[in-house]
Amino acid sequence: MEKLKMMLVDDEERFLSTTQKLLERKDFDVQTASSGAEALEKLRTKPVHVVILDVKMPGMDGVSTLREIKRNFPMVEVIMLTGHATVESAIEGLKSGAVDYLMKPANLEDIVAKAMDAFNRRVDIEEKIRVARMRGLMKSPREMLKNA
Amino acid sequence: MEKSPYTGVRRFVLINMILVPFIPFLLALGIGNHSFSRSIENSTIASMKRIAGDHRQMIESFLLERQNDLELIINTSSFTELVRPERLSSIFLQLQRITSAFVDLGIFDDTGVHVAYHGPYDLSGKLYRDTPWFQQTLKNGIYISDVFLGYRNIPHFIIAVAKKENERTWIIRATVDSQRFDNMVRQIRIGKTGEAYLLNRSGVLQTDRRSGGNLMESPREKIPLPRNGREIHTFIHREGREEPFLYATTWLKDQNWVLVIRQEKTDAFMALREARMSILFISLVGGGCIVAAAFTLTGAIVRKMEKTDAEKALLSQQLIGASRLAELGEMAAGFAHEINNPLQIISTELSLIRVLQSEMIESGQLTPGEPHEQVTDSIDQIKLQIDRCSRITASILKFGRQGESRSENLDLTVVIPEIIQMVQKKAEVHGVRMECRLPDTPVRVTADASRLQQVLLNLLNNALDAIIEQRGSTGGIIGLDLSTGENGTATIDVSDNGTGITPENMEKIFAPFFTTKPVGKGTGLGLSVCFGIVQQMGGKMEVTSTVGKGTTFSIVLPA
């Protein structure tokens, strides 16, 4: 199975570095970004499977970052990370295409579990796409014959 | 009430409530007293005058009749006839038949010789030429004397009439019984002290007086004699320290005697005194009533003011409380959110410590044992405390922030059954029947679905609590009626047959922190929050209740 690549987006540097360390020990490929803009920038060069995105950030906030990610990288799964007060923005995030949300303070286990779920979902989808493509390929010679 | 800020108000109201009715009251009594006194005085004096007039008339006619008697004799009989003693006797007897006033009868010739006499004394032959009465009679043709003792030494007065006959003047004279005349004059009686008597020109009594003073004495008091004429004079006279008297005086026809009618002033004005007593009584009772009413009303007004002010104070306190609560909610929400970020970091750091710890044990850098177990225990404790903090912030956020409302177009006939579904189970457990009556057509309102749900759930839960308290687990009914009103408004009635709300609690049920539930059971926020939500929706929330029968909450929502 492909190694899960994820990106953490939060304005708390220490949270990013510690969580990165922990996740890397669990053998995940982890990048970090301390703002929405940085996250989008990094996604361009190093694509990931799952983004853990803090809702409340200075500058571009979580929901707008989510929309940008979904627009530019539709195959990236996003998990919203929220304080209680912003449950509503988490819901808005879900409506805008986030796959799940996490309440702060979140356990590492929860983060991993949800990231894995999202990753599996992604893998499922990719699998379906692959199957569909294969079917398309298998069909194509006949169609080519027909058309010819 | 002592030292209260209402002392000033109380005094002001009290003074005004006493003074304002008192002024017209006293004015009315004063004017009434004045005109009543005047009227009584006038009528007393008028009746005094009338009595004096009537009495004068009576005395005058008595004297005139006696004079006429004599004139009749003198005109029907001649001098020569009358000097015959037997003739004179028979005439006197005739006269006695008409009136017993005459004591004797005498005839005088022009030289003053008493030529004939009939009576108890032998006076014939005496000479009267130089006596004043004889001179007066010759001069005026008629004479009525003052009362005098004369030869007989008993009080009497005389009436003499002169006649010219054949160039000779002769005189007939009769003595009038003073005692009889006296009785006639004195017979009058007015009140307790009223009396009548006669005075001559020199102020000497011509009759006895009931209140003291005998015939021919001068009374102690010196009253002014009236001016000549027929007028009746009234005045009040007081002699020394004696009782003042009300007098009526007038001259008799020949201007020799004064008729005096007098009555003690207090006796004469008895009616006035009685009237004044009743006026005094009325003013005391009326004044007492005014003062009592003023005190009672002022007390009531001040109590009412105190009550209103206390309610106002309570209300503003509640308002301040509510706004403080809102501020507190905002602050708490922000605070909780900010706390969550460091908690998140602590939580991840802790996870890292755990990982590092187990790695160190695996690599043999750390040996398991007592100190290691203590570290693990500490770490577990930190984890526990983080979770605790997180629970606290969660509950603060839940309470503090309600978020913004999202209005949407709702069909109440769809929303309400969903809400009822949520309490159905609880209601069934307590044997409460839910009766939901909805119209067949959709009822659309613009409202926040989750908030409407919050309001209705709150009301339904309250209704359940009230029913359980009143009836336990049997016979409870909760009704939920939806109806439409004017301008597309929708009315939701939530009714129960529970305990009901007492009138004194009725005023406070929407106030924040008011609850009838035991400490720790209710926050007292439910209905106040509901009220706030309904108001924010532009609706109204009302309540009617009967203790022991049940309560109905009505929510009216705009279209």
XYZ file of C-alpha atoms in Angstrom:
707
model
C 0.000 0.000 0.000
C 1.131 3.484 -0.781
C 2.626 5.456 2.132
C 0.161 7.991 3.546
C 1.362 11.495 2.802
C -0.224 14.193 4.862
C 0.082 17.898 5.510
C -0.590 19.720 8.794
C -1.796 23.321 8.527
C -1.902 25.356 11.768
C -0.556 28.669 13.023
C 0.912 27.041 16.145
C 4.527 26.145 15.159
C 5.110 23.920 18.164
C 1.995 21.906 17.441
C 3.161 21.425 13.888
C 6.665 20.290 14.779
C 5.653 17.920 17.590
C 2.787 16.380 15.667
C 5.083 15.989 12.643
C 7.613 14.148 14.787
C 4.945 11.854 16.202
C 3.399 11.069 12.843
C 6.754 10.430 11.232
C 7.530 7.945 13.963
C 4.301 6.198 12.919
C 5.813 6.097 9.459
C 3.727 8.750 7.789
C 5.101 11.199 5.271
C 4.348 14.586 6.920
C 4.685 18.137 5.697
C 3.701 21.259 7.624
C 2.458 24.712 6.725
C 1.758 27.596 9.099
C -0.754 29.375 6.874
C -3.282 28.677 4.167
C -1.153 30.377 1.519
C 1.907 28.330 2.463
C -0.151 25.140 2.343
C -1.398 25.879 -1.174
C 2.113 26.750 -2.260
C 3.562 23.501 -0.887
C 0.734 21.392 -2.367
C 1.755 22.568 -5.811
C 5.253 21.092 -5.443
C 4.609 18.132 -3.152
C 1.170 16.604 -3.511
C -0.292 14.810 -0.437
C -3.234 12.564 0.285
C -4.675 14.172 3.385
C -4.561 17.731 4.770
C -5.289 18.389 8.467
C -6.477 22.005 8.422
C -7.027 24.331 11.404
C -10.199 26.351 10.970
C -9.036 29.436 12.781
C -5.902 30.976 11.390
C -4.673 34.477 10.796
C -4.683 35.515 7.152
C -6.593 33.135 4.962
C -8.889 31.213 7.279
C -9.528 27.477 7.258
C -12.704 27.466 5.182
C -11.308 29.632 2.374
C -8.115 27.576 2.343
C -10.281 24.452 2.078
C -12.165 25.879 -0.891
C -8.927 26.776 -2.627
C -7.481 23.293 -1.995
C -10.652 21.612 -3.275
C -10.659 23.827 -6.347
C -7.047 23.255 -7.237
C -6.490 19.723 -5.895
C -9.872 17.931 -5.886
C -8.321 14.585 -5.015
C -6.843 15.853 -1.736
C -8.910 14.908 1.320
C -9.199 17.622 3.988
C -9.925 17.127 7.707
C -10.931 20.269 9.593
C -9.409 20.865 13.023
C -11.520 23.135 15.175
C -12.019 24.630 18.611
C -15.597 24.193 19.861
C -16.545 27.723 19.176
C -16.103 27.189 15.493
C -18.156 24.024 15.104
C -20.291 25.954 12.696
C -17.348 26.752 10.483
C -16.415 23.073 10.662
C -19.927 22.277 9.420
C -19.532 24.845 6.715
C -16.244 23.160 5.889
C -17.960 19.801 5.611
C -20.465 21.350 3.238
C -17.632 22.809 1.210
C -16.075 19.396 0.723
C -14.085 18.518 3.850
C -14.234 14.816 4.602
C -14.309 15.062 8.401
C -13.530 17.284 11.379
C -11.640 17.022 14.634
C -12.263 18.833 17.894
C -9.358 20.445 19.690
C -7.663 19.168 21.770
C -7.462 16.114 19.544
C -5.636 12.907 20.412
C -2.923 11.771 18.105
C -4.784 8.470 17.805
C -7.887 10.288 16.580
C -5.848 12.279 14.101
C -4.262 9.113 12.782
C -7.543 7.236 12.684
C -9.366 9.950 10.784
C -6.441 10.488 8.459
C -6.392 6.762 7.710
C -10.144 6.762 7.027
C -9.739 9.649 4.658
C -6.776 8.017 3.026
C -8.683 4.743 2.565
C -11.566 6.638 1.061
C -9.145 8.265 -1.287
C -7.602 4.940 -2.119
C -11.068 3.512 -2.768
C -11.883 6.312 -5.089
C -8.574 5.994 -6.871
C -9.198 2.268 -7.159
C -12.568 2.897 -8.712
C -11.060 5.387 -11.087
C -8.372 2.863 -12.002
C -10.984 0.145 -12.621
C -13.035 2.501 -14.673
C -10.028 3.462 -16.723
C -9.109 -0.189 -17.240
C -12.623 -0.922 -18.425
C -12.330 2.003 -20.742
C -9.055 0.653 -22.064
C -10.506 -2.829 -22.510
C -13.451 -1.448 -24.342
C -11.512 0.775 -26.573
C -10.124 -1.785 -29.150
C -13.624 -2.928 -30.014
C -14.784 0.557 -30.271
C -11.787 1.329 -32.324
C -12.759 -1.594 -34.600
C -16.333 -0.428 -34.757
C -15.298 3.035 -35.551
C -12.876 1.826 -38.153
C -40.984 52.690 55.787
C -38.717 54.653 58.132
C -35.926 56.547 56.429
C -37.221 55.389 53.057
C -36.955 57.695 50.028
C -40.737 57.801 50.070
C -40.899 59.942 53.228
C -40.859 63.114 51.133
C -43.439 61.832 48.678
C -45.536 60.595 51.537
C -45.505 63.962 53.284
C -46.275 65.800 50.044
C -49.207 63.554 49.138
C -50.510 63.571 52.691
C -50.423 67.357 53.056
C -52.106 67.858 49.710
C -54.723 65.234 50.339
C -55.592 66.856 53.645
C -55.367 70.507 52.608
C -57.059 70.349 49.232
C -60.359 68.913 50.487
C -60.074 70.856 53.751
C -60.084 74.284 52.143
C -63.427 73.916 50.303
C -64.795 71.934 53.218
C -64.014 74.664 55.739
C -65.122 77.344 53.279
C -68.472 75.613 52.822
C -68.917 75.167 56.535
C -67.868 78.763 57.240
C -70.200 80.254 54.658
C -72.974 77.941 55.795
C -72.397 78.899 59.392
C -72.324 82.584 58.574
C -75.489 82.699 56.507
C -77.282 80.311 58.809
C -76.396 82.469 61.832
C -77.523 85.569 60.008
C -80.766 83.968 59.023
C -81.454 82.681 62.534
C -80.557 86.028 64.086
C -82.775 87.848 61.644
C -85.674 85.521 62.200
C -85.236 85.669 65.981
C -85.188 89.455 65.928
C -88.111 89.549 63.505
C -90.173 87.277 65.709
C -89.235 89.417 68.718
C -90.449 92.464 66.828
C -93.638 90.739 65.819
C -94.339 89.683 69.385
C -93.658 93.242 70.553
C -95.991 94.602 67.882
C -98.776 92.151 68.713
C -98.426 92.779 72.407
C -98.452 96.524 71.952
C -101.589 96.175 69.880
C -103.243 94.193 72.651
C -102.335 96.644 75.436
C -103.338 99.619 73.354
C -106.686 98.119 72.481
C -107.286 97.340 76.163
C -106.604 100.943 77.093
C -108.637 102.234 74.147
C -111.600 100.051 75.109
C -111.490 101.396 78.659
C -111.341 104.917 77.275
C -114.265 104.127 74.973
C -116.237 102.778 77.920
C -115.859 106.106 79.670
C -116.627 108.083 76.518
C -119.767 106.037 76.013
C -120.960 106.958 79.505
C -120.111 110.575 79.123
C -121.870 110.820 75.782
C -125.017 108.928 76.701
C -125.614 110.480 80.122
C -125.690 114.128 81.236
C -123.747 115.599 84.121
C -126.878 116.085 86.168
C -127.851 112.498 85.587
C -124.507 111.149 86.657
C -124.110 113.104 89.846
C -127.064 111.231 91.227
C -125.452 108.465 93.276
C -127.962 105.752 92.374
C -127.550 106.513 88.677
C -123.772 106.373 88.955
C -124.024 103.066 90.819
C -126.189 101.506 88.146
C -123.839 102.687 85.377
C -120.848 101.283 87.281
C -122.592 97.944 87.652
C -123.308 97.936 83.910
C -119.677 98.698 83.306
C -118.601 95.905 85.634
C -120.639 93.528 83.557
C -118.566 94.386 80.471
C -115.240 94.343 82.271
C -114.076 93.885 85.790
C -111.082 96.144 85.154
C -112.654 99.201 86.703
C -112.411 99.556 90.468
C -114.347 102.797 90.899
C -115.965 105.637 88.986
C -116.029 109.344 89.833
C -117.447 112.573 88.408
C -115.693 115.933 88.751
C -117.034 119.421 87.931
C -114.896 122.080 86.276
C -113.600 123.337 89.577
C -112.109 119.992 90.464
C -114.655 119.034 93.075
C -115.276 115.320 93.273
C -119.051 115.632 92.944
C -120.033 111.981 92.714
C -118.221 108.723 93.409
C -118.938 105.033 93.316
C -116.365 102.663 94.749
C -114.884 101.110 97.800
C -113.521 104.402 99.221
C -115.408 107.488 100.212
C -113.718 110.155 98.147
C -116.704 112.483 97.426
C -116.192 116.163 98.075
C -112.399 116.137 97.767
C -110.896 118.909 95.702
C -108.631 117.973 92.757
C -108.360 121.322 90.935
C -104.603 121.622 91.301
C -103.623 117.984 90.657
C -101.656 117.441 87.423
C -104.040 114.791 86.096
C -106.990 117.196 86.416
C -105.128 119.930 84.582
C -104.000 117.486 81.876
C -107.503 116.117 81.396
C -108.949 119.580 81.053
C -106.270 120.399 78.544
C -106.252 117.222 76.408
C -109.753 115.846 77.030
C -108.247 112.461 77.916
C -105.650 111.353 80.456
C -104.113 108.080 81.448
C -101.909 108.296 84.492
C -98.793 106.444 85.497
C -99.264 103.906 88.181
C -99.359 105.562 91.561
C -100.392 104.856 95.110
C -102.638 107.908 95.697
C -104.885 108.278 98.761
C -105.643 104.594 98.675
C -102.059 103.480 99.073
C -102.441 100.633 96.548
C -100.990 100.755 93.012
C -103.445 101.857 90.426
C -103.745 104.131 87.472
C -106.577 106.234 86.286
C -108.283 107.007 83.033
C -110.059 110.334 82.868
C -112.188 111.726 80.050
C -113.474 115.330 79.940
C -116.637 116.594 78.272
C -117.824 120.080 77.418
C -121.567 120.436 78.053
C -123.430 123.750 77.965
C -120.254 125.763 78.404
C -119.326 123.633 81.373
C -116.639 121.051 81.343
C -116.950 118.024 83.500
C -114.783 114.947 83.891
C -115.423 111.282 84.428
C -112.584 109.330 85.993
C -112.187 105.607 86.517
C -109.543 103.709 88.415
C -108.190 100.639 86.692
C -107.221 97.566 88.699
C -103.460 97.575 88.338
C -103.206 93.873 89.237
C -105.390 92.804 86.322
C -103.597 95.097 83.912
C -100.332 93.718 85.220
C -101.366 90.148 84.471
C -102.412 91.056 80.985
C -99.117 92.752 80.192
C -97.073 89.955 81.750
C -99.007 87.049 80.272
C -96.599 86.837 77.406
C -94.015 84.013 77.524
C -91.195 83.565 75.075
C -88.802 80.647 75.497
C -87.597 80.149 79.051
C -86.619 83.695 79.931
C -88.747 85.847 77.676
C -90.890 88.476 79.451
C -92.754 91.724 78.865
C -93.191 94.799 81.057
C -93.972 98.512 80.865
C -91.826 101.482 81.821
C -92.886 105.107 82.111
C -90.907 108.036 80.726
C -88.632 108.087 83.737
C -87.875 104.376 83.439
C -90.026 103.305 86.374
C -91.711 99.913 86.153
C -95.432 100.165 85.488
C -95.977 96.441 85.901
C -94.286 93.740 87.921
C -91.534 91.879 86.171
C -91.170 88.148 86.242
C -87.397 88.200 86.454
C -87.442 90.522 89.475
C -88.341 94.181 89.947
C -91.691 95.248 91.333
C -94.205 97.759 90.264
C -93.076 101.365 90.696
C -89.462 100.411 91.196
C -86.718 101.366 88.801
C -84.975 98.308 87.340
C -81.224 98.034 87.922
C -80.297 98.012 84.264
C -80.486 101.281 82.399
C -81.701 100.605 78.914
C -81.987 103.401 76.395
C -85.588 104.451 75.763
C -86.631 104.384 72.114
C -86.973 107.556 70.122
C -90.514 108.839 69.884
C -92.560 107.144 67.243
C -94.134 103.806 66.493
C -90.996 101.997 65.612
C -89.894 98.842 67.444
C -86.245 98.937 68.439
C -84.217 95.819 69.053
C -80.797 95.696 70.696
C -78.674 93.604 72.968
C -77.896 95.021 76.366
C -75.710 93.646 79.077
C -75.730 94.999 82.578
C -72.497 94.391 84.424
C -71.721 90.727 84.683
C -75.280 89.602 84.137
C -76.470 87.582 81.178
C -76.924 89.743 78.094
C -80.525 90.223 76.978
C -82.100 90.742 73.622
C -84.531 93.679 73.946
C -87.434 94.939 71.856
C -88.782 98.332 72.970
C -91.547 100.527 71.629
C -93.760 103.400 72.773
C -97.416 102.843 73.373
C -99.822 105.062 71.472
C -99.970 107.978 73.872
C -96.185 107.965 74.228
C -96.307 107.715 78.001
C -95.342 104.127 78.460
C -92.659 102.000 76.882
C -93.384 98.347 76.239
C -90.249 96.271 76.833
C -89.937 92.667 75.672
C -86.720 90.972 76.555
C -85.213 87.508 76.508
C -81.819 86.205 77.566
C -79.610 86.196 74.539
C -78.559 82.558 74.925
C -82.215 81.575 75.207
C -83.267 83.699 72.237
C -80.511 82.327 70.056
C -80.861 78.728 71.226
C -81.458 77.517 67.659
C -78.269 79.231 66.591
C -76.307 77.484 69.280
C -77.769 74.148 68.276
C -76.906 74.832 64.646
C -73.374 75.778 65.630
C -73.027 72.603 67.640
C -74.062 70.529 64.653
C -71.705 72.464 62.374
C -68.897 71.829 64.855
C -69.849 68.167 64.955
C -69.906 67.936 61.147
C -66.551 69.673 60.845
C -64.976 67.370 63.407
C -66.389 64.207 61.844
C -65.752 65.435 58.278
C -62.240 66.569 59.149
C -61.582 63.246 60.788
C -62.828 61.449 57.680
C -60.627 63.565 55.423
C -57.559 62.950 57.552
C -58.302 59.242 57.817
C -58.901 58.964 54.060
C -55.732 60.931 53.361
C -53.707 58.635 55.566
C -55.222 55.502 54.079
C -54.845 56.662 50.475
C -51.344 57.980 51.011
C -50.381 54.678 52.565
C -51.843 52.827 49.595
C -50.143 55.130 47.076
C -46.784 54.882 48.773
C -47.097 51.100 49.056
C -48.030 50.896 45.384
C -45.044 53.092 44.471
C -42.743 51.017 46.573
C -44.021 47.860 44.938
C -43.675 49.299 41.434
C -40.195 50.603 42.154
C -39.155 47.318 43.661
C -40.436 45.514 40.568
C -38.641 48.002 38.359
C -35.448 47.504 40.303
C -35.830 43.745 40.041
C -36.498 43.970 36.309
C -33.510 46.200 35.641
C -31.427 43.897 37.775
C -32.618 41.013 35.661
C -31.853 42.945 32.494
C -28.376 43.746 33.731
C -28.067 40.116 34.705
C -29.130 39.016 31.237
C -26.757 41.358 29.434
C -23.967 40.358 31.785
C -24.755 36.788 31.015
C -24.479 37.491 27.314
C -21.140 39.239 27.843
C -19.998 36.411 30.026
C -21.025 33.940 27.360
C -19.033 35.776 24.703
C -16.033 36.040 26.958
C -16.234 32.440 28.052
C -16.502 31.258 24.471
C -13.439 33.230 23.431
C -11.610 32.092 26.522
C -12.461 28.446 25.975
C -11.393 28.618 22.390
C -8.058 30.170 23.298
C -7.484 27.570 26.011
C -8.105 24.782 23.515
C -5.048 25.712 21.431
C -2.494 25.355 24.247
C -4.334 22.244 25.398
C -3.859 20.795 21.943
C -0.134 21.473 22.143
C 0.175 20.005 25.639
C -1.727 16.973 24.393
C 0.577 16.395 21.449
C 3.675 17.028 23.572
C 2.403 14.419 25.977
C 1.953 11.947 23.170
C 5.516 12.650 22.126
C 6.815 12.093 25.667
C 5.050 8.733 25.730
C 6.510 7.700 22.433
C 9.993 8.801 23.489
C 9.590 6.997 26.793
C 8.717 3.698 25.202
C 11.561 4.103 22.686
C 14.001 4.721 25.533
C 12.826 1.595 27.311
C 13.172 -0.421 24.149
C 16.680 0.871 23.553
C 17.599 0.158 27.178
C 18.316 3.803 28.008
C 15.552 3.568 30.609
C 15.050 0.626 32.897
C 11.582 -0.227 34.037
C 11.148 0.165 37.776
C 9.654 2.256 40.532
C 10.710 5.745 39.246
C 9.629 4.901 35.737
C 6.207 3.811 36.864
C 5.834 7.084 38.762
C 6.654 9.054 35.609
C 4.097 7.027 33.690
C 1.537 7.688 36.408
C 2.297 11.427 36.203
C 1.905 11.379 32.458
C -1.426 9.573 32.778
C -2.489 12.179 35.300
C -1.589 15.000 32.877
C -3.605 13.249 30.200
C -6.532 12.984 32.612
C -6.332 16.665 33.508
C -6.170 17.689 29.850
C -9.346 15.747 29.208
C -10.925 17.444 32.202
C -9.992 20.889 30.924
C -11.322 19.953 27.562
C -14.653 18.910 29.090
C -14.835 22.203 30.952
C -14.182 24.288 27.865
C -16.668 22.183 25.962
C -19.413 22.884 28.457
C -18.564 26.577 28.586
C -18.795 26.778 24.817
C -22.051 24.888 24.781
C -23.598 27.309 27.241
C -21.972 30.517 26.104
C -22.397 30.706 22.431
C -25.609 30.133 20.622
C -24.218 31.216 17.352
C -25.974 33.251 14.765
C -29.478 32.412 13.800
C -30.238 31.186 10.354
C -33.723 31.943 9.203
C -35.232 29.660 6.684
C -38.661 28.996 5.332
C -40.117 26.203 7.414
C -43.301 24.235 7.191
C -44.446 23.867 10.773
C -46.641 20.888 9.946
C -43.428 19.074 9.069
C -41.130 20.443 11.767
C -43.455 19.986 14.743
C -44.002 16.210 14.391
C -40.208 15.794 14.225
C -39.823 17.663 17.482
C -42.629 15.728 19.130
C -40.874 12.540 18.103
C -37.951 13.559 20.309
C -40.016 13.703 23.513
C -42.449 10.926 22.595
C -40.387 8.277 24.351
C -40.044 10.231 27.584
C -43.766 11.048 27.533
C -44.699 7.384 27.079
C -42.507 6.373 30.005
C -44.455 8.762 32.242
C -47.836 7.784 30.837
C -48.417 11.129 29.203
C -50.582 11.252 26.094
C -49.392 13.630 23.405
C -52.202 15.207 21.422
C -50.958 16.964 18.356
C -53.488 18.836 16.273
C -52.128 20.248 13.028
C -53.929 21.783 10.062
C -53.960 19.801 6.801
C -52.392 22.567 4.775
C -48.719 23.584 5.225
C -48.065 26.422 7.669
C -45.011 28.356 6.562
C -42.940 30.622 8.791
C -39.480 32.096 8.526
C -37.490 30.869 11.493
C -34.354 29.101 12.608
C -35.283 25.420 12.759
C -32.810 24.473 15.498
C -33.885 27.357 17.679
C -37.544 26.674 17.185
C -36.743 23.122 18.158
C -34.931 24.365 21.252
C -37.963 26.463 22.266
C -40.507 23.710 21.706
C -38.383 21.050 23.386
C -37.979 23.318 26.366
C -41.735 23.923 26.595
C -42.547 20.240 26.109
C -40.033 19.195 28.771
C -41.413 21.794 31.177
C -44.911 20.495 30.478
C -43.756 16.942 31.212
C -42.139 18.034 34.482
C -45.296 19.883 35.519
C -47.461 16.843 34.737
C -45.171 14.435 36.568
C -45.200 16.712 39.612
C -48.992 16.988 39.566
C -50.146 13.500 38.541
C -47.245 11.109 38.635
C -47.513 8.601 35.802
C -51.219 8.600 34.974
C -53.612 10.857 33.174
C -51.149 13.385 31.807
C -52.045 15.085 28.543
C -49.892 17.436 26.543
C -51.627 19.251 23.738
C -49.854 20.864 20.847
C -52.100 22.910 18.612
C -51.053 24.731 15.506
C -53.277 27.357 13.987
C -52.956 30.276 11.597
C -54.017 33.822 12.310
C -54.131 37.187 10.602
C -51.392 38.163 8.126
C -50.215 34.583 7.927
C -49.076 34.425 11.542
C -48.827 30.976 13.078
C -49.791 30.201 16.651
C -48.391 27.201 18.490
C -50.137 26.366 21.771
C -48.393 23.969 24.122
C -50.807 23.018 26.872
C -50.538 20.614 29.771
C -52.682 19.504 32.691
C -49.873 19.814 35.199
C -49.319 21.877 38.329
C -49.979 25.295 36.840
C -48.239 28.505 37.773
C -49.190 30.677 40.758
C -50.072 34.287 39.940
C -47.054 35.633 41.818
C -44.700 33.388 39.854
C -46.484 34.261 36.618
C -44.748 37.634 36.494
C -41.325 36.131 36.865
C -41.338 33.001 34.745
C -39.557 34.665 31.826
C -36.955 36.292 34.074
C -33.508 34.764 33.872
C -32.501 32.543 36.797
C -36.054 32.231 38.037
C -36.902 28.631 38.731
C -39.260 26.718 40.984
C -37.210 23.578 40.645
C -34.896 22.538 43.495
C -31.319 23.815 43.543
C -29.237 22.071 40.928
C -32.253 20.838 38.959
C -33.049 23.897 36.911
C -30.915 26.808 35.823
C -33.842 29.200 35.473
C -32.585 30.028 31.996
C -34.849 27.850 29.851
C -37.897 30.076 29.525
C -35.894 33.284 29.440
C -33.829 31.930 26.569
C -37.022 30.726 24.825
C -38.569 34.152 25.306
C -35.462 35.775 23.848
C -35.439 33.430 20.874
C -39.109 33.982 20.080
C -38.639 37.735 20.341
C -35.638 37.579 18.050
C -37.824 35.770 15.547
C -40.207 38.708 15.747
C -42.795 36.623 17.541
C -44.625 36.767 20.841
C -44.751 34.330 23.702
C -47.582 34.351 26.205
C -48.737 32.173 29.023
C -52.013 31.430 30.760
C -52.246 29.158 33.736
C -54.505 27.926 36.507
C -52.950 26.419 39.579
C -53.774 22.723 39.749
C -55.392 22.717 36.295
C -52.530 23.324 33.924
C -50.688 25.789 31.786
C -50.757 26.890 28.150
C -47.868 28.596 26.459
C -48.678 30.330 23.192
C -46.107 31.268 20.623
C -47.151 33.533 17.795
C -44.726 33.596 14.914
C -44.791 35.997 11.976
C -45.083 34.550 8.464
